Coordinates of C-alpha atoms in Angstrom, one line a residue:
M1 CA -46.6 -90.8 42.0
S2 CA -48.8 -90.8 45.1
F3 CA -51.8 -88.8 46.1
S4 CA -50.8 -89.0 49.7
H5 CA -47.4 -87.5 48.9
P6 CA -48.3 -84.6 46.6
L7 CA -44.8 -83.1 46.7
N8 CA -42.9 -86.2 45.5
G9 CA -40.3 -84.9 43.0
F10 CA -40.2 -81.5 44.8
H11 CA -37.2 -80.0 46.6
V12 CA -37.4 -77.6 49.5
L13 CA -34.5 -75.3 50.4
S14 CA -34.3 -73.4 53.7
A15 CA -31.8 -71.4 55.7
G16 CA -31.6 -70.9 59.4
S17 CA -33.3 -72.7 62.1
G18 CA -35.9 -72.1 64.8
P19 CA -39.4 -73.6 65.4
A20 CA -41.1 -72.0 62.5
V21 CA -38.6 -73.1 59.9
E22 CA -38.3 -76.5 61.4
T23 CA -42.1 -77.0 61.5
A24 CA -42.4 -76.0 57.9
L25 CA -39.6 -78.3 56.8
D26 CA -41.0 -81.3 58.8
R27 CA -44.4 -80.9 57.2
L28 CA -43.1 -80.4 53.6
R29 CA -41.0 -83.5 54.0
M30 CA -44.1 -85.5 55.2
L31 CA -45.8 -84.3 52.0
G32 CA -43.0 -85.9 49.9
A33 CA -40.4 -83.1 49.4
D34 CA -36.7 -83.6 50.0
A35 CA -34.7 -80.9 51.7
G36 CA -31.5 -78.9 51.4
T37 CA -30.1 -75.5 52.4
A38 CA -30.6 -72.0 50.8
R39 CA -29.6 -68.4 51.3
P40 CA -30.6 -66.8 54.6
G41 CA -34.2 -65.8 55.2
V42 CA -35.6 -67.9 52.3
L43 CA -37.8 -71.0 52.2
S44 CA -38.2 -72.3 48.6
L45 CA -40.1 -75.1 47.0
S46 CA -39.4 -76.3 43.4
G47 CA -40.5 -79.2 41.3
P48 CA -42.3 -80.2 38.2
G49 CA -44.1 -77.1 36.9
A50 CA -43.6 -74.8 39.9
S51 CA -41.0 -72.9 41.8
V52 CA -41.9 -70.8 44.9
E53 CA -40.0 -68.6 47.4
A54 CA -41.2 -67.6 50.8
G55 CA -39.6 -64.8 52.7
L56 CA -40.0 -65.5 56.5
L57 CA -39.8 -62.1 58.2
G58 CA -38.2 -62.0 61.6
P59 CA -36.8 -63.3 63.9
Y60 CA -39.5 -63.0 66.5
P61 CA -38.8 -64.9 69.7
E62 CA -41.8 -66.9 70.8
N63 CA -42.4 -65.4 74.2
L64 CA -42.1 -61.8 72.9
L65 CA -44.9 -62.6 70.4
Q66 CA -47.0 -64.2 73.1
A67 CA -46.5 -61.1 75.3
D68 CA -47.1 -58.5 72.6
Y69 CA -50.2 -60.1 71.0
G70 CA -52.1 -60.8 74.1
I71 CA -51.6 -64.6 74.3
M72 CA -50.0 -64.5 77.7
A73 CA -52.9 -62.4 79.0
L74 CA -55.5 -64.7 77.5
H75 CA -53.8 -67.8 78.8
G76 CA -53.7 -66.4 82.3
R77 CA -57.1 -64.8 82.2
S78 CA -58.7 -67.2 84.6
E79 CA -56.0 -66.4 87.2
A80 CA -55.9 -62.7 86.2
Q81 CA -52.2 -63.1 85.8
P82 CA -50.6 -63.3 82.4
R83 CA -48.2 -66.2 81.8
P84 CA -46.5 -67.9 78.9
L85 CA -48.1 -71.0 77.3
G86 CA -44.9 -73.0 77.6
V87 CA -45.1 -74.2 74.0
D88 CA -44.0 -72.6 70.7
Y89 CA -47.6 -71.8 69.7
V90 CA -47.1 -68.9 67.3
S91 CA -43.9 -70.3 65.8
V92 CA -45.6 -73.6 65.0
L93 CA -48.6 -71.9 63.5
T94 CA -46.2 -69.7 61.4
G95 CA -44.5 -72.9 60.1
M96 CA -47.9 -74.2 59.1
A97 CA -48.8 -70.9 57.5
A98 CA -45.6 -71.0 55.5
V99 CA -46.6 -74.5 54.2
Q100 CA -50.0 -73.2 53.3
G101 CA -48.5 -70.3 51.4
V102 CA -46.0 -72.4 49.4
L103 CA -48.7 -75.0 48.6
A104 CA -51.2 -72.3 47.5
A105 CA -48.6 -70.7 45.3
T106 CA -47.5 -74.1 43.9
L107 CA -51.1 -74.9 43.0
A108 CA -51.5 -71.4 41.4
Q109 CA -48.5 -72.0 39.2
L110 CA -49.7 -75.5 38.2
R111 CA -53.0 -73.8 37.2
G112 CA -51.3 -71.1 35.2
N113 CA -51.1 -68.2 37.7
P114 CA -47.4 -67.0 37.8
V115 CA -47.4 -66.0 41.5
S116 CA -44.0 -67.1 42.9
R117 CA -43.1 -65.0 45.9
I118 CA -44.6 -65.0 49.4
E119 CA -43.8 -62.6 52.3
M120 CA -45.1 -63.4 55.8
G121 CA -44.1 -63.1 59.4
P122 CA -45.0 -64.5 62.8
D123 CA -46.5 -61.2 63.9
R124 CA -49.3 -61.4 61.4
V125 CA -49.9 -65.1 62.2
A126 CA -50.2 -64.2 65.8
M127 CA -53.0 -61.7 65.0
I128 CA -54.9 -64.5 63.2
A129 CA -54.4 -66.8 66.2
V130 CA -56.1 -64.3 68.5
A131 CA -58.4 -62.8 65.9
Q132 CA -61.6 -63.9 67.7
Y133 CA -60.5 -62.2 70.9
I134 CA -59.5 -59.0 69.1
A135 CA -63.0 -59.0 67.4
A136 CA -64.7 -59.4 70.8
A137 CA -62.6 -56.6 72.3
T138 CA -63.5 -54.2 69.5
A139 CA -67.2 -55.2 69.0
D140 CA -69.9 -52.6 68.6
E141 CA -72.0 -54.0 71.5
D142 CA -70.6 -54.7 75.0
P143 CA -67.0 -55.4 73.9
E144 CA -65.1 -57.8 76.2
G145 CA -62.6 -56.3 78.6
P146 CA -59.1 -57.6 79.1
E147 CA -59.5 -59.2 82.5
G148 CA -61.2 -62.3 83.8
T149 CA -62.3 -63.3 87.2
P150 CA -59.6 -65.1 89.2
S151 CA -60.6 -68.7 89.8
T152 CA -59.3 -71.3 92.1
A153 CA -62.2 -73.7 91.1
R154 CA -61.8 -74.3 87.4
P155 CA -61.4 -77.6 85.6
P156 CA -59.9 -80.1 85.5
F157 CA -61.5 -82.1 88.3
V158 CA -59.8 -84.9 90.3
S159 CA -61.4 -88.3 91.1
A160 CA -61.2 -90.1 94.4
D161 CA -58.3 -92.2 93.1
G162 CA -56.3 -89.1 92.2
L163 CA -56.8 -89.0 88.5
P164 CA -57.3 -85.5 87.0
F165 CA -59.9 -85.3 84.2
E166 CA -61.7 -82.9 81.9
V167 CA -65.4 -82.9 81.2
E168 CA -67.5 -81.8 78.2
A169 CA -71.3 -81.4 78.0
F170 CA -73.5 -80.4 75.0
S171 CA -76.7 -80.1 76.9
S172 CA -77.9 -78.9 80.3
E173 CA -79.7 -82.3 80.8
A174 CA -76.4 -84.2 80.5
W175 CA -74.7 -81.7 82.9
Q176 CA -77.4 -81.9 85.5
G177 CA -77.7 -85.7 85.3
F178 CA -74.0 -86.2 85.7
W179 CA -73.5 -84.0 88.7
A180 CA -76.7 -85.1 90.4
S181 CA -75.5 -88.7 90.1
L182 CA -72.3 -87.7 91.8
G183 CA -74.3 -86.1 94.6
A184 CA -73.5 -82.5 93.9
P185 CA -76.0 -79.9 95.4
E186 CA -78.7 -78.9 93.0
G187 CA -77.9 -75.2 93.4
A188 CA -74.2 -75.7 92.7
V189 CA -75.0 -77.7 89.5
G190 CA -77.3 -74.9 88.3
R191 CA -74.8 -72.1 89.1
G192 CA -72.0 -74.0 87.3
W193 CA -73.8 -74.5 83.9
R194 CA -73.6 -71.1 82.5
P195 CA -70.0 -70.3 83.3
F196 CA -69.0 -73.7 82.1
L197 CA -70.9 -73.2 78.8
L198 CA -69.2 -69.8 78.2
R199 CA -65.7 -70.8 79.1
Y200 CA -64.7 -71.0 75.4
E201 CA -66.0 -67.5 74.8
R202 CA -64.4 -65.9 77.8
A203 CA -61.2 -67.9 78.1
S204 CA -62.1 -67.9 81.8
V205 CA -64.3 -69.9 84.2
S206 CA -65.1 -70.1 87.9
L207 CA -67.1 -73.1 89.0
P208 CA -68.7 -73.9 92.4
R209 CA -66.3 -75.7 94.7
E210 CA -69.0 -78.3 95.4
L211 CA -68.6 -79.7 91.9
H212 CA -64.9 -80.5 92.7
E213 CA -65.9 -82.1 96.0
A214 CA -68.5 -84.3 94.2
A215 CA -65.9 -85.4 91.7
E216 CA -63.6 -86.4 94.6
S217 CA -66.3 -88.8 95.9
A218 CA -66.0 -91.4 93.1
T219 CA -63.2 -93.2 91.3
F220 CA -62.5 -92.4 87.7
E221 CA -64.0 -95.6 86.4
E222 CA -67.2 -94.8 88.4
I223 CA -67.2 -91.3 86.9
R224 CA -66.7 -92.7 83.4
S225 CA -69.7 -95.0 83.9
I226 CA -71.9 -92.2 85.2
A227 CA -70.8 -90.1 82.2
A228 CA -71.8 -92.8 79.8
S229 CA -75.2 -93.2 81.3
T230 CA -76.0 -89.4 81.4
G231 CA -74.5 -88.2 78.1
M232 CA -71.6 -86.4 79.6
H233 CA -68.1 -86.8 78.2
V234 CA -64.9 -87.3 80.3
C235 CA -61.3 -87.5 79.4
P236 CA -58.3 -88.2 81.7
V237 CA -55.5 -85.6 81.8
R238 CA -52.5 -87.4 80.5
T239 CA -48.8 -86.7 80.4
V240 CA -46.8 -86.0 77.2
A241 CA -45.0 -89.3 77.8
D242 CA -48.4 -91.1 77.7
R243 CA -49.1 -89.5 74.4
R244 CA -45.7 -90.4 72.9
A245 CA -46.3 -94.0 73.8
D246 CA -49.5 -94.2 71.8
P247 CA -49.4 -96.4 68.6
D248 CA -50.4 -93.4 66.4
A249 CA -47.9 -90.9 68.0
G250 CA -45.7 -89.4 65.3
S251 CA -48.1 -90.1 62.5
P252 CA -48.6 -87.4 59.8
P253 CA -51.4 -85.0 60.7
W254 CA -53.2 -85.6 57.4
S255 CA -54.7 -88.9 56.0
F256 CA -55.1 -88.9 52.3
R257 CA -57.0 -91.3 50.0
A258 CA -57.0 -91.0 46.2
G259 CA -60.3 -91.2 44.4
R260 CA -61.2 -92.0 40.8
A261 CA -59.6 -90.4 37.8
A262 CA -60.9 -86.9 37.2
P263 CA -60.0 -83.8 35.1
P264 CA -57.5 -81.4 36.8
G265 CA -59.0 -78.5 38.6
P266 CA -60.1 -75.2 37.0
G267 CA -57.5 -73.0 35.3
A268 CA -56.2 -70.0 37.2
E269 CA -57.8 -66.7 37.6
A270 CA -55.9 -63.4 38.1
G271 CA -55.3 -62.4 41.7
R272 CA -54.6 -64.4 44.8
P273 CA -53.4 -68.0 44.4
L274 CA -56.8 -69.8 45.1
A275 CA -58.8 -67.4 42.9
G276 CA -61.3 -69.6 41.0
I277 CA -61.4 -72.4 43.7
H278 CA -64.8 -73.0 45.2
V279 CA -65.0 -74.5 48.7
V280 CA -68.3 -75.7 50.3
E281 CA -68.3 -76.2 54.1
S282 CA -70.7 -77.6 56.6
T283 CA -68.9 -76.9 59.9
R284 CA -69.5 -75.3 63.3
R285 CA -67.6 -73.6 66.0
V286 CA -63.9 -72.9 65.2
Q287 CA -61.8 -75.7 63.6
G288 CA -63.7 -75.9 60.3
P289 CA -64.5 -72.2 59.9
M290 CA -60.9 -71.3 60.6
A291 CA -59.7 -73.7 57.9
T292 CA -62.0 -72.1 55.3
R293 CA -61.2 -68.6 56.6
L294 CA -57.6 -69.3 55.7
L295 CA -58.6 -70.7 52.3
A296 CA -60.7 -67.5 51.7
L297 CA -57.7 -65.3 52.6
L298 CA -55.8 -67.2 50.0
G299 CA -58.4 -66.3 47.4
A300 CA -61.0 -69.2 47.5
T301 CA -64.7 -68.6 47.2
V302 CA -66.4 -70.2 50.2
T303 CA -70.0 -71.3 50.5
R304 CA -71.1 -72.0 54.0
I305 CA -74.1 -74.3 54.6
E306 CA -76.1 -73.3 57.7
P307 CA -79.5 -74.6 59.0
P308 CA -82.7 -72.7 58.2
G309 CA -82.6 -69.5 60.2
G310 CA -78.8 -69.5 60.3
D311 CA -76.1 -70.8 62.7
P312 CA -77.2 -70.2 66.3
L313 CA -73.7 -69.0 67.1
R314 CA -74.4 -65.8 65.0
G315 CA -76.2 -64.5 68.1
M316 CA -73.5 -65.1 70.6
P317 CA -72.4 -61.8 72.3
P318 CA -70.6 -59.6 72.0
M319 CA -72.3 -58.4 68.8
A320 CA -70.7 -56.7 65.8
G321 CA -73.8 -55.2 64.2
D322 CA -76.3 -57.9 63.7
C323 CA -73.8 -60.8 64.1
S324 CA -71.6 -62.2 66.8
A325 CA -68.1 -60.6 66.6
K326 CA -66.4 -64.0 67.1
F327 CA -68.6 -65.6 64.5
R328 CA -68.0 -62.7 62.0
V329 CA -64.2 -62.8 62.2
L330 CA -64.2 -66.5 61.1
N331 CA -67.0 -66.3 58.5
D332 CA -67.1 -62.8 57.1
G333 CA -67.3 -62.7 53.3
K334 CA -68.5 -66.3 52.9
R335 CA -71.6 -67.1 50.8
I336 CA -74.4 -68.6 52.9
A337 CA -76.7 -71.4 51.8
E338 CA -79.4 -72.2 54.4
I339 CA -80.2 -75.9 53.9
D340 CA -81.9 -78.5 56.1
F341 CA -79.9 -81.5 54.9
K342 CA -81.8 -83.8 57.2
Q343 CA -84.5 -83.6 54.6
P344 CA -84.2 -85.4 51.2
S345 CA -84.6 -82.0 49.4
G346 CA -81.8 -80.6 51.5
R347 CA -79.4 -83.5 50.7
A348 CA -80.2 -83.0 47.0
A349 CA -79.4 -79.3 47.5
V350 CA -76.0 -80.1 49.0
L351 CA -75.2 -82.4 46.1
D352 CA -76.1 -79.7 43.7
L353 CA -73.7 -77.3 45.5
V354 CA -70.8 -79.7 45.3
R355 CA -71.4 -80.7 41.7
D356 CA -69.1 -77.9 40.5
A357 CA -67.1 -77.3 43.7
D358 CA -63.5 -78.1 44.3
V359 CA -63.6 -78.9 48.0
F360 CA -66.3 -80.1 50.5
L361 CA -65.4 -79.8 54.2
H362 CA -67.4 -81.0 57.2
N363 CA -66.7 -81.6 60.9
W364 CA -69.8 -83.8 61.6
A365 CA -69.8 -86.4 64.3
P366 CA -68.3 -89.8 63.2
G367 CA -70.7 -91.7 60.9
K368 CA -72.9 -88.7 60.3
D369 CA -71.9 -88.4 56.7
T370 CA -73.0 -92.0 55.9
E371 CA -76.2 -91.6 57.9
L372 CA -77.1 -88.5 55.9
G373 CA -76.1 -90.0 52.6
L374 CA -73.5 -87.3 52.1
D375 CA -70.4 -89.4 52.4
A376 CA -67.3 -89.2 50.1
A377 CA -68.5 -92.0 47.7
T378 CA -71.8 -90.3 47.2
M379 CA -70.3 -86.9 46.5
H380 CA -67.6 -88.4 44.2
A381 CA -70.3 -90.0 42.1
V382 CA -71.6 -86.5 41.5
N383 CA -68.2 -84.8 41.2
P384 CA -65.2 -87.2 40.8
G385 CA -62.7 -84.3 41.1
L386 CA -63.9 -83.2 44.5
V387 CA -61.5 -83.0 47.5
Y388 CA -63.7 -84.4 50.3
A389 CA -62.3 -83.1 53.6
T390 CA -63.2 -84.0 57.2
A391 CA -62.0 -82.2 60.3
S392 CA -62.6 -84.2 63.5
G393 CA -61.5 -84.2 67.1
W394 CA -59.7 -87.5 67.3
G395 CA -59.5 -89.0 63.8
D396 CA -59.3 -92.8 64.1
A397 CA -57.1 -92.7 67.3
L398 CA -59.8 -93.4 69.9
G399 CA -61.9 -96.0 68.1
E400 CA -65.6 -95.8 67.0
N401 CA -67.0 -94.2 70.1
P402 CA -64.6 -91.6 71.3
P403 CA -65.4 -88.9 73.9
A404 CA -66.2 -85.4 72.6
G405 CA -63.2 -84.2 70.6
T406 CA -63.3 -80.5 71.7
D407 CA -60.4 -78.2 72.4
Y408 CA -59.9 -78.8 76.1
M409 CA -60.6 -82.5 75.9
V410 CA -57.9 -82.8 73.3
Q411 CA -55.4 -80.7 75.3
A412 CA -56.0 -83.1 78.2
Y413 CA -55.5 -86.3 76.3
S414 CA -52.6 -85.2 74.1
G415 CA -50.3 -84.1 76.9
L416 CA -50.5 -80.4 76.0
A417 CA -52.1 -79.7 79.5
D418 CA -49.0 -81.4 81.0
V419 CA -46.3 -79.5 79.1
M420 CA -48.0 -76.2 79.6
A421 CA -48.2 -76.5 83.4
P422 CA -45.6 -74.4 85.3
D423 CA -43.0 -76.3 87.2
G424 CA -44.6 -77.9 90.2
A425 CA -48.2 -77.1 89.1
P426 CA -50.8 -79.8 88.2
P427 CA -51.6 -80.2 84.5
R428 CA -54.3 -77.9 83.3
P429 CA -55.5 -77.0 79.8
T430 CA -55.4 -73.4 78.8
L431 CA -58.9 -71.8 78.5
M432 CA -57.7 -69.8 75.5
I433 CA -59.0 -71.4 72.3
M434 CA -55.7 -72.9 71.0
V435 CA -56.1 -76.4 69.6
D436 CA -59.2 -75.4 67.6
I437 CA -57.1 -72.7 65.9
A438 CA -54.2 -75.1 65.2
G439 CA -56.8 -77.6 64.0
G440 CA -58.0 -75.1 61.4
F441 CA -54.5 -74.5 60.2
V442 CA -53.8 -78.3 59.8
S443 CA -57.1 -78.8 58.0
A444 CA -56.3 -75.9 55.5
E445 CA -52.8 -77.5 55.0
G446 CA -54.3 -80.9 54.2
I447 CA -56.9 -79.4 51.8
L448 CA -54.2 -77.4 49.9
A449 CA -52.0 -80.5 49.7
A450 CA -54.9 -82.5 48.3
L451 CA -55.6 -79.8 45.7
V452 CA -52.0 -80.0 44.6
A453 CA -52.3 -83.8 44.3
R454 CA -55.5 -83.4 42.3
Q455 CA -53.8 -81.0 39.9
R456 CA -50.7 -83.2 39.5
F457 CA -52.2 -86.6 39.3
G458 CA -55.7 -86.0 37.9
R459 CA -57.7 -87.6 40.8
G460 CA -60.1 -86.3 43.3
G461 CA -59.8 -87.8 46.8
E462 CA -60.2 -87.5 50.5
V463 CA -58.2 -85.8 53.3
A464 CA -58.9 -86.2 57.0
T465 CA -57.4 -84.1 59.8
S466 CA -58.0 -83.9 63.6
L467 CA -57.5 -81.7 66.6
L468 CA -55.3 -84.5 68.1
G469 CA -53.0 -84.2 65.1
A470 CA -52.8 -80.4 65.6
A471 CA -52.1 -80.9 69.3
D472 CA -49.2 -83.2 68.5
A473 CA -47.6 -80.5 66.3
L474 CA -47.6 -78.2 69.3
L475 CA -45.7 -80.7 71.5
R476 CA -42.3 -79.8 70.1
E477 CA -39.6 -78.8 72.6
P478 CA -39.7 -75.0 73.2
S479 CA -36.7 -73.0 71.9
P480 CA -34.2 -72.4 74.8
A481 CA -32.7 -69.0 75.6
A482 CA -30.3 -67.8 78.3
V483 CA -33.0 -65.4 79.6
D484 CA -36.6 -66.1 78.7
G485 CA -39.1 -65.0 81.2
V486 CA -41.7 -62.5 82.4
F487 CA -40.6 -59.9 85.0
A488 CA -42.4 -57.2 87.0
A489 CA -41.5 -53.6 86.2
A490 CA -42.8 -50.7 88.2
D491 CA -46.2 -50.6 86.5
G492 CA -46.6 -53.9 84.7
L493 CA -45.0 -57.0 83.3
L494 CA -42.2 -57.2 80.8
A495 CA -41.2 -60.2 78.7
I496 CA -37.4 -60.5 78.1
V497 CA -35.8 -63.0 75.7
T498 CA -32.1 -63.0 75.0
Q499 CA -29.0 -65.2 74.7
D500 CA -26.6 -62.4 75.7
V501 CA -26.7 -62.1 79.5
V502 CA -23.7 -59.8 79.5
A503 CA -25.3 -57.2 77.2
L504 CA -28.6 -57.5 79.2
C505 CA -26.9 -56.8 82.5
S506 CA -25.0 -53.9 80.9
S507 CA -28.3 -52.3 79.8
L508 CA -29.7 -52.8 83.2
E509 CA -26.5 -51.4 84.7
I510 CA -25.9 -54.3 87.1
P511 CA -23.0 -56.7 87.4
V512 CA -23.5 -60.1 85.9
P513 CA -24.7 -62.3 88.8
P514 CA -24.4 -66.1 89.1
Q515 CA -26.9 -67.9 86.9
E516 CA -29.1 -69.0 89.8
E517 CA -29.3 -65.4 91.1
L518 CA -30.0 -63.8 87.7
P519 CA -33.9 -63.8 87.7
D520 CA -34.0 -62.1 91.1
A521 CA -31.4 -59.5 90.0
I522 CA -33.4 -58.7 86.9
T523 CA -36.7 -58.4 88.9
K524 CA -35.1 -56.2 91.5
T525 CA -33.7 -53.8 88.9
L526 CA -36.8 -53.7 86.7
G527 CA -39.1 -52.7 89.6
A528 CA -37.5 -49.3 89.7
R529 CA -38.9 -48.0 86.4
P530 CA -42.1 -48.4 84.2
A531 CA -42.2 -51.1 81.6
A532 CA -42.1 -48.5 78.7
D533 CA -38.8 -47.1 79.9
W534 CA -37.3 -50.5 80.0
E535 CA -38.6 -51.3 76.5
R536 CA -36.9 -48.2 75.1
R537 CA -33.7 -49.1 76.9
L538 CA -33.6 -52.8 76.1
G539 CA -34.8 -52.6 72.6
P540 CA -35.9 -55.7 70.6
I541 CA -35.2 -58.2 73.5
A542 CA -38.1 -56.8 75.7
V543 CA -41.8 -56.3 75.2
P544 CA -44.5 -55.2 77.8
V545 CA -47.1 -57.9 78.4
R546 CA -50.2 -56.7 76.6
R547 CA -53.5 -57.1 78.4
D548 CA -55.8 -54.9 76.3
L549 CA -56.2 -56.3 72.7
R550 CA -57.8 -53.1 71.5
T551 CA -54.3 -51.5 71.5
L552 CA -53.2 -53.9 68.9
V553 CA -55.7 -52.3 66.5
S554 CA -54.9 -48.7 67.4
R555 CA -51.1 -49.5 67.0
R556 CA -51.5 -51.2 63.6
P557 CA -54.8 -50.2 62.0
S558 CA -53.6 -51.2 58.5
R559 CA -53.5 -54.8 59.6
F560 CA -57.3 -54.8 60.2
E561 CA -60.6 -54.4 58.4
Q562 CA -63.6 -53.0 60.1
N563 CA -67.1 -54.6 60.0
G564 CA -68.7 -53.9 63.4
C565 CA -65.4 -55.1 64.9
A566 CA -61.7 -55.4 63.9
I567 CA -60.9 -58.3 61.6
A568 CA -57.3 -59.3 61.1
T569 CA -56.2 -59.4 57.4
S570 CA -54.2 -62.0 55.6
P571 CA -50.8 -63.0 56.9
W572 CA -49.5 -63.5 53.4
T573 CA -48.4 -61.1 50.7
F574 CA -48.0 -62.7 47.2
S575 CA -46.3 -61.4 44.1

């Protein structure tokens, strides 16, 4: 028996292939399950005290999902030209969501809730992946439109010795000091700060060209030294080969540590699989709130610790009533406890909250938990059965003083920026929030696995996850197809994915050309008619590239709740 392998003794059966199924199988194996084959369309997990089936609806080719759910448009927003990510983003998230579902149902059965069947599909996971952008597009106040400003001057930057790099700043002082030290004009530094700060919110940024010119005046080592002295963070843009050569490459995305013996968790309550589980979180931005959002959709009660006066991001436009739409979609329905845990009374209040909780999750800076006196050992002294979870940027991969572990920095370091670049283009992170979302999925997986371990082995413990581990999961080779591309119709773009070139050409009423001439032949033919006409003619192999996320809500209103904006509902159905 091992806390770090909570599914030892369990057997997973699956049928079919594809990135979603393969992702789920890989992760269940890493948690200790052994694998076999099952009837088509089913992923099942069985072992001591539990047996669960998951129906994976589909198939849904990756680039049709990216086109239909606005991901291509978000990825290309800075260039005002939709384009595929180049990785199996939705499919990998779907595999993670399948693991979350079977872990949640397994935990429910071990606690006495008879839930045993899950239905889910990549389309619903895709809506969770872009939920913040859907919320912003449907907000009460100044909703975001679908287009960005075309930019030829966005990050990354390139040093004098030719090394591309990303930057991160958490204060205007660090930003100004860094660029001033590189000799950038004061006006350009000032003009660049606000769009740089809002690039996460807008998935788009245009920076003054003078900043790029300033970066090109110094070597990367000189830039790194200036960053260290001014409080700026820099990270080289690496290749995927660089990442795969790292000592920690290929490691499991979760790190578990068993605690002392403790009673099993609470007995089951009727309803969703995590009903009766209490999660306390102290997190900011996306990674941590996304993890607890997923746990809440599975039935957990979540108490969110915020500073006195509330999280400042509640006021970030566009607004949904009295709250930021993007904040609301991650945190709606959570209980709020305003606590200043920098004060002794606040730390005591946090310990009171976790005394009867099942999970505590934070994404504080490295060492902050010990500094505050809210580390795992302190909390386990109060509650031995607690699952103490951390969600960081880098984990232990970059030592004790890593650069800021934010979405774009992790994309740069992990090789994601490299694999997402079109052929012949320089590596460049997507400005769509992507690794933060995947990081939330990985954190939720780890917490669920630790809860199963606690229930089976009678111990509390710790689980640590990182954005780097989430990025690694996205580096799998994309699924090939004979035709897989985005083509211009008369009035817009159309994504087409198919293995059957003969059938496609028959539908287009063209002879089958040589392979190297096929893309041009498709493009020439599609230009004669609107995208909607071709969608009707080609059927499930073709989808218009969606630019306006509001149309997702109008097309499928039952998939959303309304609270000043549209909020995507759970991707799972349990029975």
